[in-house]
XYZ file of C-alpha atoms in Angstrom:
680
model
C 9.983 2.372 -23.589
C 7.492 0.025 -24.936
C 4.067 -0.649 -23.912
C 3.815 -1.634 -20.057
C 1.374 -4.455 -19.501
C -0.725 -3.844 -16.473
C -0.181 -6.401 -13.915
C -2.931 -8.310 -12.418
C -3.024 -8.858 -8.766
C -4.627 -11.968 -7.515
C -6.618 -12.114 -4.218
C -5.687 -14.231 -1.206
C -5.869 -17.993 -1.785
C -8.788 -20.212 -0.744
C -8.530 -21.024 2.875
C -11.089 -23.672 3.718
C -12.850 -23.871 7.019
C -12.846 -27.419 8.076
C -14.883 -28.663 11.106
C -13.835 -29.622 14.441
C -13.442 -33.296 13.344
C -11.505 -32.345 10.487
C -9.187 -30.115 12.641
C -8.348 -32.866 14.953
C -7.741 -35.347 12.023
C -5.448 -32.750 10.507
C -3.584 -32.215 13.776
C -3.078 -36.093 14.122
C -1.881 -36.208 10.467
C 0.657 -33.432 10.935
C 2.137 -35.226 14.023
C 2.297 -38.499 12.088
C 4.133 -36.650 9.198
C 6.627 -35.385 11.864
C 7.270 -39.010 13.044
C 7.620 -40.074 9.407
C 10.316 -37.516 8.970
C 8.573 -35.390 6.323
C 6.685 -38.077 4.289
C 4.354 -36.514 1.658
C 0.768 -36.853 2.364
C -0.167 -36.195 -1.224
C -0.842 -39.716 -2.253
C -3.096 -40.597 0.703
C -5.183 -37.363 0.382
C -5.608 -37.926 -3.326
C -6.856 -41.399 -2.729
C -9.421 -40.013 -0.213
C -10.992 -38.104 -2.949
C -12.747 -41.357 -4.203
C -14.098 -42.138 -0.720
C -17.929 -42.604 -0.637
C -18.393 -40.255 2.222
C -18.778 -36.564 1.217
C -17.276 -35.539 4.552
C -14.142 -37.416 3.860
C -13.858 -35.903 0.326
C -14.514 -32.535 1.565
C -11.742 -33.056 4.259
C -9.450 -34.195 1.810
C -9.951 -31.306 -0.653
C -9.511 -28.839 2.375
C -6.343 -30.542 3.355
C -4.925 -30.442 -0.153
C -5.929 -26.955 -0.561
C -4.111 -25.964 2.651
C -0.888 -27.964 1.383
C -0.945 -26.290 -2.052
C -0.394 -22.825 -0.506
C 3.066 -24.105 0.392
C 5.354 -24.039 -2.850
C 7.384 -26.753 -1.590
C 4.650 -29.365 -1.427
C 3.272 -28.673 -4.928
C 5.772 -30.791 -6.954
C 4.579 -33.934 -4.937
C 0.953 -33.148 -5.895
C 1.631 -32.377 -9.519
C 3.670 -35.686 -9.863
C 0.512 -37.398 -8.808
C -1.721 -35.805 -11.401
C -3.564 -33.552 -8.819
C -5.286 -31.711 -11.570
C -7.032 -34.803 -12.948
C -7.780 -36.018 -9.552
C -9.365 -32.741 -8.401
C -11.068 -32.026 -11.724
C -14.075 -34.384 -11.294
C -14.543 -32.996 -7.736
C -15.679 -29.636 -9.266
C -18.903 -31.491 -10.340
C -19.192 -33.558 -7.309
C -22.805 -34.043 -5.795
C -21.782 -32.403 -2.600
C -21.723 -28.562 -2.805
C -19.095 -28.434 -0.041
C -16.770 -30.724 -1.934
C -17.186 -28.587 -5.066
C -16.122 -25.475 -3.225
C -13.160 -26.975 -1.430
C -11.852 -28.769 -4.681
C -12.249 -25.473 -6.660
C -10.432 -23.611 -3.984
C -7.663 -26.188 -4.004
C -7.123 -25.782 -7.638
C -7.328 -21.953 -7.297
C -4.450 -22.199 -4.872
C -2.432 -24.427 -7.155
C -2.784 -21.783 -9.860
C -1.808 -18.855 -7.605
C 1.117 -20.577 -5.778
C 2.306 -22.808 -8.708
C 3.087 -19.860 -11.215
C 2.911 -19.850 -15.017
C 4.339 -23.368 -15.509
C 1.811 -25.027 -13.299
C -1.103 -23.055 -14.837
C 0.040 -24.368 -18.285
C 0.143 -27.876 -16.998
C -3.356 -27.390 -15.443
C -4.700 -26.324 -18.928
C -2.859 -29.309 -20.557
C -4.363 -31.641 -17.999
C -7.868 -30.206 -19.133
C -8.795 -28.338 -15.996
C -10.889 -25.911 -18.205
C -13.556 -28.756 -19.104
C -14.853 -29.262 -15.597
C -14.383 -25.667 -14.788
C -16.483 -24.294 -17.641
C -19.198 -26.783 -16.819
C -19.024 -25.659 -13.233
C -19.395 -22.026 -14.033
C -22.407 -22.617 -16.396
C -24.156 -24.703 -13.469
C -23.439 -21.874 -11.102
C -24.899 -19.319 -13.534
C -27.885 -21.538 -14.039
C -28.221 -21.953 -10.079
C -28.155 -18.114 -9.673
C -30.789 -17.756 -12.255
C -33.025 -20.488 -10.873
C -32.761 -19.798 -7.274
C -31.517 -16.211 -7.170
C -28.289 -17.440 -5.578
C -30.168 -18.871 -2.595
C -29.091 -22.420 -2.982
C -28.069 -23.962 0.368
C -26.395 -27.064 1.676
C -28.232 -29.330 4.328
C -25.084 -28.965 6.426
C -25.064 -25.226 6.633
C -28.418 -23.373 6.000
C -26.762 -20.103 6.269
C -24.106 -20.448 3.614
C -24.687 -19.468 0.063
C -22.896 -22.284 -1.818
C -23.679 -21.267 -5.483
C -22.051 -17.737 -4.965
C -19.179 -19.109 -3.026
C -18.442 -21.807 -5.527
C -18.766 -19.311 -8.331
C -16.259 -17.072 -6.556
C -13.642 -19.687 -6.327
C -14.335 -20.698 -9.939
C -13.924 -17.285 -11.394
C -10.660 -16.715 -9.479
C -9.327 -20.063 -10.907
C -10.624 -19.082 -14.387
C -8.777 -15.661 -13.953
C -5.519 -17.233 -13.060
C -5.344 -19.802 -15.713
C -6.541 -17.299 -18.454
C -4.053 -14.751 -17.469
C -1.119 -17.297 -17.736
C -2.156 -19.442 -20.829
C -3.347 -18.422 -24.324
C -5.144 -21.744 -24.759
C -7.332 -21.181 -21.699
C -8.372 -17.740 -23.279
C -9.376 -19.465 -26.685
C -11.296 -22.041 -24.660
C -13.022 -19.039 -22.750
C -13.912 -17.586 -26.186
C -15.161 -20.815 -27.643
C -17.210 -21.868 -24.770
C -18.979 -18.374 -24.477
C -17.881 -17.661 -20.853
C -18.462 -13.953 -21.377
C -22.226 -14.082 -20.511
C -21.344 -16.049 -17.240
C -19.072 -13.481 -16.076
C -21.425 -10.657 -16.914
C -24.135 -12.457 -14.985
C -21.846 -12.461 -11.906
C -20.934 -8.886 -12.519
C -24.575 -7.872 -12.448
C -24.752 -8.947 -8.804
C -22.295 -6.381 -7.600
C -24.987 -4.720 -5.295
C -25.505 -8.060 -3.420
C -21.944 -9.693 -3.799
C -19.209 -7.090 -4.614
C -16.450 -9.810 -3.946
C -17.819 -11.999 -6.822
C -18.298 -9.058 -9.017
C -14.627 -8.019 -8.450
C -13.396 -11.408 -9.269
C -15.532 -11.352 -12.561
C -14.225 -7.864 -13.456
C -10.597 -8.997 -12.706
C -11.084 -11.883 -15.123
C -12.620 -9.869 -17.740
C -9.830 -7.226 -17.668
C -7.408 -10.209 -18.198
C -9.379 -11.800 -21.090
C -10.326 -8.627 -22.987
C -6.652 -7.640 -23.346
C -5.296 -8.196 -26.856
C -8.224 -10.681 -27.547
C -9.921 -9.414 -30.806
C -11.946 -12.684 -30.997
C -13.853 -11.908 -27.981
C -14.650 -8.207 -28.629
C -17.391 -8.887 -31.043
C -19.359 -10.668 -28.189
C -19.680 -7.278 -26.352
C -23.090 -6.255 -27.658
C -25.166 -3.482 -26.346
C -26.485 -5.623 -23.459
C -22.913 -6.375 -22.444
C -21.849 -2.764 -22.621
C -24.843 -1.859 -20.352
C -23.728 -4.229 -17.571
C -20.366 -2.297 -17.698
C -22.055 0.996 -17.764
C -24.358 0.110 -14.591
C -21.257 -0.601 -12.650
C -19.416 2.607 -13.678
C -22.189 4.811 -12.777
C -22.966 3.108 -9.408
C -23.221 5.582 -6.498
C -21.805 2.995 -4.047
C -18.522 4.192 -2.750
C -17.117 1.690 -0.424
C -13.519 0.698 -1.036
C -14.526 -2.383 -2.707
C -16.940 -0.807 -5.055
C -14.135 1.741 -5.924
C -11.923 -1.265 -6.832
C -14.696 -2.786 -8.750
C -15.336 0.436 -10.784
C -11.646 0.827 -11.516
C -11.533 -2.629 -12.970
C -14.564 -2.205 -14.962
C -13.145 1.076 -16.446
C -10.163 -0.950 -17.419
C -12.411 -3.398 -19.146
C -14.099 -0.525 -20.930
C -10.779 0.851 -22.134
C -9.920 -2.584 -23.566
C -13.021 -2.833 -25.509
C -13.162 0.632 -26.693
C -13.074 -0.248 -30.401
C -16.333 -2.210 -29.970
C -18.388 0.571 -28.434
C -21.253 2.273 -30.442
C -20.712 5.627 -31.957
C -21.713 8.555 -30.115
C -20.043 10.847 -27.763
C -16.307 10.297 -27.377
C -16.273 12.738 -24.589
C -18.689 10.765 -22.437
C -16.574 7.591 -22.550
C -13.386 9.438 -21.666
C -14.956 11.442 -18.942
C -16.440 8.188 -17.525
C -13.030 6.371 -17.406
C -11.046 9.266 -16.233
C -13.720 10.295 -13.622
C -13.495 6.910 -11.954
C -9.620 7.021 -11.919
C -9.485 10.629 -10.698
C -11.766 10.063 -7.845
C -10.000 6.778 -6.749
C -6.591 8.707 -6.921
C -7.914 11.535 -4.945
C -8.483 9.465 -1.854
C -5.693 9.937 0.656
C -4.532 6.349 1.456
C -2.599 7.454 4.551
C -5.650 9.092 5.999
C -7.673 5.959 5.242
C -5.313 3.726 7.156
C -5.689 6.069 10.206
C -9.424 6.194 9.820
C -9.806 2.380 9.309
C -7.501 1.696 12.206
C -9.722 3.810 14.535
C -12.822 1.993 13.281
C -11.188 -1.358 13.995
C -10.142 -0.284 17.563
C -13.901 0.883 18.269
C -15.176 -2.442 16.804
C -12.897 -4.641 18.930
C -13.623 -2.440 21.948
C -17.429 -2.837 21.378
C -17.021 -6.513 20.745
C -15.018 -6.981 23.977
C -17.550 -5.046 25.925
C -20.487 -7.006 24.675
C -18.742 -10.362 25.477
C -19.271 -11.897 29.074
C -16.304 -11.316 31.178
C -15.064 -14.825 31.167
C -14.978 -14.684 27.322
C -12.812 -11.624 26.951
C -9.508 -13.460 27.250
C -10.763 -16.042 24.538
C -11.497 -13.088 22.227
C -8.069 -11.577 22.921
C -6.258 -14.858 22.317
C -8.071 -15.406 19.020
C -6.906 -11.933 17.686
C -3.469 -12.600 19.024
C -3.382 -15.934 17.382
C -4.571 -14.287 14.109
C -1.750 -11.652 14.467
C 0.890 -14.413 15.042
C -0.165 -16.308 11.904
C 0.017 -12.933 9.830
C 3.564 -12.357 11.273
C 4.719 -15.990 10.341
C 3.551 -15.711 6.738
C 6.017 -13.374 5.360
C 8.918 -15.139 7.034
C 7.938 -18.364 5.427
C 7.729 -16.578 2.173
C 11.204 -15.240 2.631
C 12.399 -18.793 3.341
C 10.919 -20.054 0.116
C 12.413 -17.033 -1.928
C 9.148 -16.315 -3.089
C 7.112 -13.226 -2.147
C 3.536 -14.138 -1.435
C 2.557 -11.374 0.922
C -0.163 -10.423 -1.428
C -1.730 -13.751 -0.728
C -2.084 -13.447 3.012
C -5.732 -13.305 4.133
C -7.151 -10.076 5.542
C -7.945 -10.867 9.036
C -10.280 -7.803 9.618
C -12.800 -6.035 7.506
C -10.899 -2.778 7.918
C -7.696 -4.182 6.489
C -9.618 -5.585 3.567
C -11.219 -2.122 2.908
C -7.771 -0.440 2.798
C -6.205 -3.219 0.607
C -9.091 -2.742 -1.866
C -8.332 0.852 -2.003
C -4.592 0.449 -2.482
C -5.216 -2.063 -5.308
C -7.845 0.098 -7.077
C -5.211 3.109 -6.917
C -2.423 0.782 -8.286
C -4.660 -0.508 -10.979
C -5.838 2.952 -12.038
C -2.173 4.048 -12.423
C -1.312 0.951 -14.376
C -4.238 1.426 -16.671
C -3.056 5.015 -17.332
C 0.395 3.866 -18.157
C -1.102 1.597 -20.739
C -3.386 4.518 -22.080
C -0.086 6.616 -22.602
C 1.721 3.717 -24.285
C -1.303 2.892 -26.708
C -0.719 3.034 -30.374
C -1.098 6.309 -31.819
C -4.049 6.998 -34.147
C -3.464 7.478 -37.806
C -2.991 10.897 -39.384
C -6.431 10.874 -40.676
C -7.897 10.067 -37.101
C -5.776 12.933 -35.468
C -7.171 15.448 -38.093
C -10.776 14.362 -37.669
C -10.313 14.394 -33.791
C -8.724 17.843 -33.826
C -11.416 19.370 -36.014
C -14.320 18.210 -34.113
C -16.409 20.854 -32.299
C -16.745 18.689 -29.238
C -13.088 18.089 -28.686
C -12.437 21.748 -27.807
C -14.460 21.754 -24.703
C -15.420 18.300 -23.785
C -13.519 18.438 -20.437
C -15.258 21.643 -19.462
C -18.693 19.959 -19.424
C -19.654 18.464 -16.089
C -20.101 14.725 -16.106
C -23.735 13.723 -15.801
C -24.586 10.131 -14.705
C -27.673 10.113 -16.966
C -25.501 10.683 -19.928
C -24.775 7.721 -22.120
C -21.196 6.730 -21.328
C -20.019 4.234 -23.842
C -18.739 5.571 -27.193
C -15.737 5.002 -29.362
C -12.413 6.390 -28.039
C -8.790 5.970 -28.903
C -5.649 7.687 -27.446
C -6.249 10.994 -29.031
C -4.894 14.451 -28.178
C -8.038 14.832 -26.268
C -7.260 11.763 -23.936
C -3.690 13.101 -23.401
C -5.120 16.636 -22.410
C -7.495 14.990 -19.962
C -4.864 13.176 -18.271
C -2.582 16.169 -18.072
C -5.228 18.548 -16.695
C -7.168 16.288 -14.400
C -4.704 13.726 -13.133
C -1.095 14.769 -13.312
C -0.888 18.013 -11.207
C -3.031 16.943 -8.246
C -3.347 13.279 -8.292
C -0.449 11.257 -9.851
C 2.145 13.740 -8.532
C 0.699 13.351 -5.116
C 0.954 9.649 -5.303
C 4.716 9.736 -6.077
C 5.397 10.955 -2.530
C 6.507 8.380 0.123
C 3.589 6.863 2.112
C 2.572 8.823 5.297
C 4.914 7.935 8.088
C 1.895 7.851 10.613
C 0.250 5.217 8.399
C 3.356 3.103 8.078
C 3.866 3.325 11.768
C 0.338 1.944 12.378
C 0.880 -0.747 9.924
C 4.295 -1.618 11.486
C 2.754 -2.095 14.879
C 0.029 -4.505 13.921
C 1.132 -7.856 12.250
C -2.320 -8.015 10.515
C -1.762 -4.509 9.084
C 1.783 -5.041 8.222
C 1.366 -6.355 4.649
C -0.270 -2.986 3.715
C 3.151 -1.270 3.947
C 4.184 -3.248 0.754
C 0.874 -2.080 -0.865
C 1.345 1.578 0.076
C 4.770 1.499 -1.482
C 3.645 -0.220 -4.666
C 1.215 2.712 -5.325
C 4.070 5.065 -5.112
C 6.169 2.932 -7.590
C 3.305 2.852 -9.963
C 2.690 6.630 -9.743
C 6.361 7.182 -10.648
C 6.028 4.863 -13.546
C 2.790 6.638 -14.554
C 4.697 9.995 -14.420
C 7.381 8.495 -16.598
C 5.049 7.526 -19.234
C 3.140 10.800 -19.185
C 6.465 12.722 -19.578
C 7.202 10.605 -22.657
C 3.965 11.668 -24.418
C 3.840 15.271 -23.433
C 5.223 18.663 -24.178
C 6.421 21.447 -21.872
C 3.232 23.565 -22.235
C 0.950 20.445 -21.525
C 2.612 19.989 -18.235
C 2.408 23.684 -17.109
C 5.678 25.117 -18.402
C 9.364 25.423 -17.453
C 8.762 26.314 -13.798
C 6.646 23.286 -13.133
C 9.180 21.000 -14.610
C 11.949 22.482 -12.489
C 9.707 21.952 -9.516
C 9.365 18.365 -10.552
C 13.033 17.858 -11.040
C 13.289 19.179 -7.371
C 10.618 16.935 -6.254
C 12.230 13.865 -7.649
C 15.687 14.715 -6.242
C 14.142 15.164 -2.741
C 12.472 11.704 -3.179
C 15.838 10.118 -3.923
C 18.029 11.769 -1.493
C 15.557 11.939 1.501
C 15.977 8.245 1.801
C 19.504 7.014 2.932
C 19.183 3.465 1.608
C 17.291 4.319 -1.477
C 19.518 1.950 -3.557
C 18.085 -1.041 -1.627
C 14.547 -0.588 -2.980
C 14.847 -1.948 -6.524
C 11.487 -1.257 -7.609
C 11.544 2.346 -6.202
C 14.896 2.839 -8.009
C 13.661 1.598 -11.171
C 10.587 3.742 -11.131
C 12.225 7.013 -10.000
C 15.182 6.683 -12.336
C 12.774 6.128 -15.265
C 10.974 9.181 -14.366
C 13.928 11.272 -13.790
C 15.541 10.038 -17.213
C 12.266 11.126 -19.053
C 12.194 14.489 -17.239
C 15.870 15.329 -17.792
C 15.525 14.428 -21.518
C 12.544 16.856 -21.683
C 14.420 19.691 -19.801
C 17.615 19.290 -21.891
C 15.533 19.328 -25.225
C 14.022 22.586 -24.199
C 17.137 24.265 -22.514
C 15.636 24.293 -19.297
C 17.914 23.912 -16.141
C 17.309 21.306 -13.635
C 18.015 21.335 -9.866
C 20.270 18.285 -9.461
C 24.045 18.883 -9.035
C 26.516 16.757 -10.897
C 27.584 15.440 -7.610
C 23.992 14.339 -6.809
C 23.818 12.764 -10.219
C 26.964 10.830 -9.675
C 25.834 9.626 -6.224
C 22.536 8.272 -7.746
C 24.324 6.559 -10.666
C 27.178 5.105 -8.525
C 24.306 3.642 -6.314
C 22.281 2.477 -9.401
C 24.952 0.824 -11.468
C 25.482 -1.659 -8.813
C 21.806 -2.832 -8.924
C 20.933 -6.273 -10.171
C 18.125 -4.632 -12.237
C 19.207 -4.080 -15.784
C 16.608 -1.360 -16.337
C 18.070 0.650 -13.349
C 21.501 0.419 -14.806
C 20.284 1.523 -18.211
C 18.461 4.440 -16.657
C 21.451 5.783 -14.728
C 23.900 5.697 -17.607
C 21.327 7.468 -19.759
C 20.787 10.105 -17.064
C 24.613 10.705 -16.966
C 24.580 11.047 -20.874
C 21.794 13.464 -20.749
C 23.367 15.542 -18.102
C 26.833 15.329 -19.596
C 25.603 16.474 -23.031
C 24.208 19.525 -21.435
C 27.327 20.239 -19.380
C 29.525 19.866 -22.439
C 28.004 23.211 -23.745
C 29.038 25.094 -20.676
C 32.396 26.577 -19.979
C 34.719 25.210 -17.242
C 33.113 21.806 -17.013
C 35.997 19.461 -18.224
C 36.488 18.256 -14.768
C 32.893 17.188 -14.436
C 32.967 15.697 -17.931
C 36.047 13.654 -16.932
C 34.217 12.197 -14.003
C 31.247 11.324 -16.053
C 33.456 9.897 -18.755
C 35.360 7.630 -16.512
C 32.225 6.351 -14.946
C 30.723 5.573 -18.374
C 33.951 3.993 -19.651
C 33.936 1.730 -16.640
C 30.394 0.528 -17.324
C 31.327 -0.056 -21.050
C 34.162 -2.197 -20.176
C 32.871 -4.116 -17.063
C 29.014 -4.435 -17.142
C 27.843 -7.878 -17.953
C 24.801 -6.859 -19.893
C 25.353 -5.832 -23.652
C 22.136 -3.655 -23.257
C 23.643 -1.626 -20.531
C 26.963 -1.405 -22.411
C 25.228 -0.299 -25.512
C 23.433 2.307 -23.486
C 26.600 3.503 -21.945
C 28.385 3.918 -25.441
C 25.387 5.907 -26.636
C 25.781 8.204 -23.563
C 29.530 8.563 -24.275
C 28.568 9.610 -27.952
C 26.325 12.236 -26.588
C 28.564 13.599 -23.875
C 31.665 13.876 -26.233
C 30.016 14.611 -29.369
C 31.204 18.450 -29.507
C 32.714 21.256 -27.725
C 35.959 22.408 -26.317
C 35.319 21.209 -22.802
C 34.317 17.739 -24.010
C 37.483 17.613 -26.411
C 39.735 18.434 -23.400
C 38.074 15.976 -21.045
C 38.317 13.191 -23.743
C 41.903 13.651 -24.126
C 42.588 13.475 -20.386
C 40.698 10.234 -19.915
C 42.238 8.734 -23.159
C 38.702 8.178 -24.524
C 39.830 7.361 -28.133
C 42.447 4.993 -26.932
C 40.075 2.994 -24.690
C 37.291 2.817 -27.350
C 39.685 1.516 -30.007
C 40.817 -1.172 -27.685
C 37.248 -2.067 -26.738
C 35.855 -2.001 -30.326
C 36.842 -5.601 -31.217
C 35.703 -6.820 -27.916
C 32.358 -5.303 -28.303
C 31.964 -6.945 -31.794
C 33.092 -10.433 -30.303
C 30.701 -10.088 -27.528
C 27.716 -9.333 -29.617
C 28.549 -12.329 -31.887
C 29.175 -14.832 -29.043
C 26.447 -13.534 -26.595
C 23.907 -12.261 -28.951
C 22.215 -15.543 -29.974
C 19.764 -16.675 -27.399
C 20.346 -14.134 -24.867
C 18.848 -11.076 -26.616
C 15.786 -10.331 -28.680
C 15.876 -9.384 -32.314
C 15.015 -5.895 -31.424
C 17.884 -5.713 -28.899
C 20.451 -7.105 -31.477
C 19.148 -4.551 -33.988
C 19.973 -1.762 -31.490
C 23.347 -3.191 -30.597
C 24.289 -3.413 -34.293
C 23.252 0.155 -34.531
C 25.443 1.056 -31.511
C 28.406 -0.866 -33.158
C 28.133 1.138 -36.168
C 27.972 4.429 -34.232
C 30.965 3.329 -32.257
C 33.115 2.920 -35.519
C 31.924 6.350 -36.737
C 32.620 7.897 -33.410
C 36.048 6.431 -33.253
C 36.672 8.008 -36.741
C 35.324 11.414 -35.572
C 37.617 11.432 -32.535
C 40.556 10.506 -34.653
C 39.721 13.518 -36.921
C 39.541 15.865 -33.914
C 42.902 14.545 -32.621
C 44.679 15.112 -35.994
C 43.562 18.782 -35.861
C 45.371 19.516 -32.772
């Protein structure tokens, strides 16, 4: 498995709050649209951006922002050059217009996808965006973030505009390399660091800045030279912060990811301190029980709403209840609309309560930590000289035994060394990551199911499990038996994975779960087989899993299940009286070879056949009974033809190289089987 790039998860899109007059106008417009049988309001709204009244421009931006959350309306705005129309609004004289215009472009970048983000950069969204970010930074420095608008003296416009602008910057930089180059050239790093410094006062802005930093520091050597000592101190200040709200945990996790990305720029010193700082944050984050947090936060919400209702005059209680009910209804309608559009945007739904927001922050932090660990495991190995130097250092033998002190200097060079692997094994796998591979608490899921506002959290709870299984898979790939605790621990892990699979009757319908769990099981079975350790799953259970997985639309799932059968079959081939089971495995794999539409899966199935029927009396007996040689000889020219016809354009160079190797091995395997047959 190659390096798994950590996904970035964007926050909810900007939802502008228009005034009463704006709401009435919006309602009238929506009614008019129905009368016009769905006529697009895009042209009229874009024209209003030029209106001399700031209120009209703000209302136009807010209306556009709302419409851009609906994927089906985006083409109409893109065709009318919405980016160039909204771009100048980022520097409008009215702060309210700036905020709503930036929020509208942010929504376009979130809901439009990669192609729209590319188009936004082509249409030069970066020029006004960078200018706006620089003005926001200057505004924060001059007024300490206290710049207000005459319309709303309680609103902090500089920070609110900066928040929308940073999210927009994050989205386009994540999707477009030109945007990253402009980020580097325009010196945007100090701007984000300035926002990050404000994490005590505005954690939301800091999280947006950290998310953007994590995106732009990945595989960006041109930026790394800009991380001087002062920049590193900003990251360090966040990492050692004692604030432990869920949002601060998310912030620390993101900053730990940034620190990992820039590890090669850090000053020489204690490698142990850097490793400890990053892994301590991940460990503490993953140690939190998300299920218990859901229960606790739901109780907090219940008490808050109860207190709020008691403090309201009797006549207003119904109004409060209706408002909550309306929010719940809106939350419930969101996912239905997303399904209709065939585009899952449940992550974009706004959090209606502070408690939901806190739980969502924790789940995103845990998911992010697991994704970063995957990438740590898949990082390029150091050179032999580095391995020798690291293994001979006195500090490397006992660095994990030393307690982490917050006063200690944290930032020092680190690479994916044996020490990092050992730290991951000893401090994360047994108690943290393995626990996260379990299904979410049924009590927590039940609570989330009962409340529309909490329902989107179920997906997030499941996503943590999927990422934990992927993380387990990566760790199994880079570990040995002793590192993981010995044969008994691996056998227990085998039992655990089989329970996960077969405890859910409809496991095959959850594609992400199936991909993650089969990847972990594949790596585990390979380790068990290589070390002659028995595993707990019966051949019948393996066949049930594989029969379910081979019908998946996900190619990775199909590749995993045929590989699992190959590993299990190669072990069984060495055991007496297994010919019948080998026949069953062989027929299954031959069916995949001759019928699967993907050459990648076909190649994996052929490799599995080579492994299962490579040697042994039982394998020879089974091969003869299923006519293995005859079927493969007939398939050989078909395989060559498919590679020649389908290879170009459909498969990468690496995949074609693997397929050519499989084709060569098929010829050799057929020759071997012919030799075996002649000896009989």
